[in-house]
Amino acid sequence: MATGSPALDRIVERLASTSDPRRRYEYVLWLAKKLEPFPDDLRLDAFKVKGCVSQVYVVGQLEEGKLHWRGDSDAQITKGLLALLIEGLEGMTPQQATALDPAFIAATGLQASLTPSRANGFLNILRTMQAQARQLQAD
């Protein structure tokens, strides 16, 4: 599945290549550990992802036409899902990010082992990032 992001394509391919849910979780947790520390001054309602059971923050910036992301969550699996999206959408243009089809989420195979609320949260994080990309493009 081609998403328009080589990084996201690699992540999806890696997750889809294993049938073991535990290995998928380990990879997601590994991604969580790679996230840069998130500054407390960005923990604002404006950057909070709505519709997530856990506390999730994501902030997009536009530099020279490319998106750059930072984020954090208080739940490790959710933090890993956020990290997956941050890595996957890093460096995209706002047009590419907003055009991204959420079908790639199903291709990862993660939804089979995520609780419904976590799967919904994953989609809400993506939608929040896409909304920020649209806003950054408009500004």
mmCIF file of C-alpha atoms in Angstrom:
data_model
loop_
_atom_site.group_PDB
_atom_site.id
_atom_site.type_symbol
_atom_site.label_atom_id
_atom_site.label_comp_id
_atom_site.label_asym_id
_atom_site.label_seq_id
_atom_site.Cartn_x
_atom_site.Cartn_y
_atom_site.Cartn_z
ATOM 1 C CA MET A 1 0.000 0.000 0.000
ATOM 2 C CA ALA A 2 1.483 3.343 -1.033
ATOM 3 C CA THR A 3 0.540 6.135 1.365
ATOM 4 C CA GLY A 4 2.598 8.929 -0.194
ATOM 5 C CA SER A 5 5.110 8.781 2.665
ATOM 6 C CA PRO A 6 8.106 6.447 2.285
ATOM 7 C CA ALA A 7 8.528 6.408 6.087
ATOM 8 C CA LEU A 8 4.877 5.494 6.665
ATOM 9 C CA ASP A 9 5.053 2.857 3.919
ATOM 10 C CA ARG A 10 8.038 1.228 5.693
ATOM 11 C CA ILE A 11 6.214 1.238 9.036
ATOM 12 C CA VAL A 12 3.029 -0.232 7.541
ATOM 13 C CA GLU A 13 5.038 -2.892 5.704
ATOM 14 C CA ARG A 14 6.946 -3.833 8.855
ATOM 15 C CA LEU A 15 3.755 -4.147 10.925
ATOM 16 C CA ALA A 16 1.881 -6.005 8.187
ATOM 17 C CA SER A 17 4.733 -8.499 7.763
ATOM 18 C CA THR A 18 4.185 -10.067 11.190
ATOM 19 C CA SER A 19 1.158 -12.031 12.256
ATOM 20 C CA ASP A 20 2.192 -11.946 15.924
ATOM 21 C CA PRO A 21 0.254 -9.218 17.790
ATOM 22 C CA ARG A 22 2.892 -9.189 20.553
ATOM 23 C CA ARG A 23 5.640 -8.298 18.039
ATOM 24 C CA ARG A 24 3.474 -5.476 16.683
ATOM 25 C CA TYR A 25 3.026 -4.134 20.217
ATOM 26 C CA GLU A 26 6.771 -4.381 20.869
ATOM 27 C CA TYR A 27 7.454 -2.346 17.733
ATOM 28 C CA VAL A 28 4.868 0.286 18.715
ATOM 29 C CA LEU A 29 6.397 0.520 22.208
ATOM 30 C CA TRP A 30 9.860 0.868 20.644
ATOM 31 C CA LEU A 31 8.553 3.773 18.547
ATOM 32 C CA ALA A 32 7.196 5.386 21.735
ATOM 33 C CA LYS A 33 10.668 5.327 23.288
ATOM 34 C CA LYS A 34 12.114 7.145 20.256
ATOM 35 C CA LEU A 35 9.867 10.203 20.678
ATOM 36 C CA GLU A 36 11.684 13.359 21.713
ATOM 37 C CA PRO A 37 10.746 14.794 25.121
ATOM 38 C CA PHE A 38 7.672 17.002 24.871
ATOM 39 C CA PRO A 39 7.880 20.454 26.481
ATOM 40 C CA ASP A 40 5.378 21.191 29.244
ATOM 41 C CA ASP A 41 4.558 24.593 27.739
ATOM 42 C CA LEU A 42 2.971 22.809 24.749
ATOM 43 C CA ARG A 43 0.569 20.796 26.925
ATOM 44 C CA LEU A 44 -2.310 23.086 25.990
ATOM 45 C CA ASP A 45 -5.927 22.306 25.166
ATOM 46 C CA ALA A 46 -5.297 23.645 21.660
ATOM 47 C CA PHE A 47 -2.902 20.727 21.038
ATOM 48 C CA LYS A 48 -4.839 18.042 22.908
ATOM 49 C CA VAL A 49 -6.346 15.249 20.827
ATOM 50 C CA LYS A 50 -10.089 15.068 21.427
ATOM 51 C CA GLY A 51 -11.770 11.695 21.719
ATOM 52 C CA CYS A 52 -8.846 9.844 23.321
ATOM 53 C CA VAL A 53 -9.167 8.112 26.669
ATOM 54 C CA SER A 54 -5.521 8.928 27.433
ATOM 55 C CA GLN A 55 -3.962 12.391 27.414
ATOM 56 C CA VAL A 56 -2.509 12.962 23.933
ATOM 57 C CA TYR A 57 -0.880 16.117 22.611
ATOM 58 C CA VAL A 58 0.369 16.736 19.096
ATOM 59 C CA VAL A 59 1.810 19.915 17.601
ATOM 60 C CA GLY A 60 2.573 20.473 13.938
ATOM 61 C CA GLN A 61 4.842 23.171 12.546
ATOM 62 C CA LEU A 62 5.351 24.179 8.955
ATOM 63 C CA GLU A 63 8.922 24.932 7.923
ATOM 64 C CA GLU A 64 9.793 25.591 4.283
ATOM 65 C CA GLY A 65 6.578 23.925 3.167
ATOM 66 C CA LYS A 66 7.179 20.708 5.160
ATOM 67 C CA LEU A 67 5.420 19.492 8.305
ATOM 68 C CA HIS A 68 7.332 18.739 11.492
ATOM 69 C CA TRP A 69 5.635 17.124 14.480
ATOM 70 C CA ARG A 70 6.033 16.766 18.227
ATOM 71 C CA GLY A 71 3.775 14.943 20.616
ATOM 72 C CA ASP A 72 3.292 12.963 23.780
ATOM 73 C CA SER A 73 0.834 10.701 25.557
ATOM 74 C CA ASP A 74 0.541 9.419 29.114
ATOM 75 C CA ALA A 75 -0.180 5.868 27.864
ATOM 76 C CA GLN A 76 2.710 3.941 26.282
ATOM 77 C CA ILE A 77 0.738 2.134 23.546
ATOM 78 C CA THR A 78 -0.996 5.375 22.578
ATOM 79 C CA LYS A 79 2.369 7.154 22.665
ATOM 80 C CA GLY A 80 3.674 4.503 20.265
ATOM 81 C CA LEU A 81 0.724 4.976 17.912
ATOM 82 C CA LEU A 82 1.355 8.730 18.048
ATOM 83 C CA ALA A 83 5.061 8.137 17.350
ATOM 84 C CA LEU A 84 4.109 5.975 14.361
ATOM 85 C CA LEU A 85 2.052 8.845 12.925
ATOM 86 C CA ILE A 86 4.687 11.464 13.753
ATOM 87 C CA GLU A 87 7.382 9.452 11.994
ATOM 88 C CA GLY A 88 5.063 8.635 9.100
ATOM 89 C CA LEU A 89 3.855 12.202 8.494
ATOM 90 C CA GLU A 90 7.177 13.946 9.196
ATOM 91 C CA GLY A 91 8.339 16.028 6.241
ATOM 92 C CA MET A 92 5.100 15.724 4.282
ATOM 93 C CA THR A 93 3.510 18.777 2.743
ATOM 94 C CA PRO A 94 0.176 19.832 4.255
ATOM 95 C CA GLN A 95 -1.521 18.681 1.019
ATOM 96 C CA GLN A 96 0.011 15.198 1.335
ATOM 97 C CA ALA A 97 -0.935 14.907 5.005
ATOM 98 C CA THR A 98 -4.535 16.009 4.504
ATOM 99 C CA ALA A 99 -4.935 13.675 1.512
ATOM 100 C CA LEU A 100 -3.671 10.658 3.477
ATOM 101 C CA ASP A 101 -6.223 7.845 3.390
ATOM 102 C CA PRO A 102 -6.760 6.328 6.874
ATOM 103 C CA ALA A 103 -7.029 2.884 5.191
ATOM 104 C CA PHE A 104 -3.313 2.416 5.930
ATOM 105 C CA ILE A 105 -4.301 1.884 9.589
ATOM 106 C CA ALA A 106 -6.086 -1.361 8.666
ATOM 107 C CA ALA A 107 -3.063 -2.435 6.590
ATOM 108 C CA THR A 108 -0.861 -2.351 9.721
ATOM 109 C CA GLY A 109 -2.872 -5.156 11.295
ATOM 110 C CA LEU A 110 -2.866 -3.232 14.582
ATOM 111 C CA GLN A 111 -6.623 -2.873 14.801
ATOM 112 C CA ALA A 112 -7.007 -6.606 15.392
ATOM 113 C CA SER A 113 -5.177 -6.261 18.704
ATOM 114 C CA LEU A 114 -6.206 -2.752 19.755
ATOM 115 C CA THR A 115 -9.188 -2.126 21.985
ATOM 116 C CA PRO A 116 -11.982 -0.260 20.169
ATOM 117 C CA SER A 117 -11.278 2.906 22.195
ATOM 118 C CA ARG A 118 -7.565 2.762 21.326
ATOM 119 C CA ALA A 119 -8.272 2.118 17.629
ATOM 120 C CA ASN A 120 -10.650 5.090 17.685
ATOM 121 C CA GLY A 121 -7.990 7.175 19.442
ATOM 122 C CA PHE A 122 -5.451 6.242 16.744
ATOM 123 C CA LEU A 123 -7.831 7.576 14.092
ATOM 124 C CA ASN A 124 -8.521 10.711 16.196
ATOM 125 C CA ILE A 125 -4.772 11.420 16.411
ATOM 126 C CA LEU A 126 -4.506 11.164 12.609
ATOM 127 C CA ARG A 127 -7.554 13.408 12.125
ATOM 128 C CA THR A 128 -6.102 15.983 14.562
ATOM 129 C CA MET A 129 -2.806 15.986 12.661
ATOM 130 C CA GLN A 130 -4.654 16.406 9.369
ATOM 131 C CA ALA A 131 -6.713 19.290 10.818
ATOM 132 C CA GLN A 132 -3.513 20.994 12.014
ATOM 133 C CA ALA A 133 -1.942 20.491 8.568
ATOM 134 C CA ARG A 134 -4.995 22.137 6.949
ATOM 135 C CA GLN A 135 -4.774 25.054 9.398
ATOM 136 C CA LEU A 136 -1.030 25.493 8.850
ATOM 137 C CA GLN A 137 -1.594 25.484 5.108
ATOM 138 C CA ALA A 138 -4.356 28.106 5.418
ATOM 139 C CA ASP A 139 -2.170 30.346 7.598
#
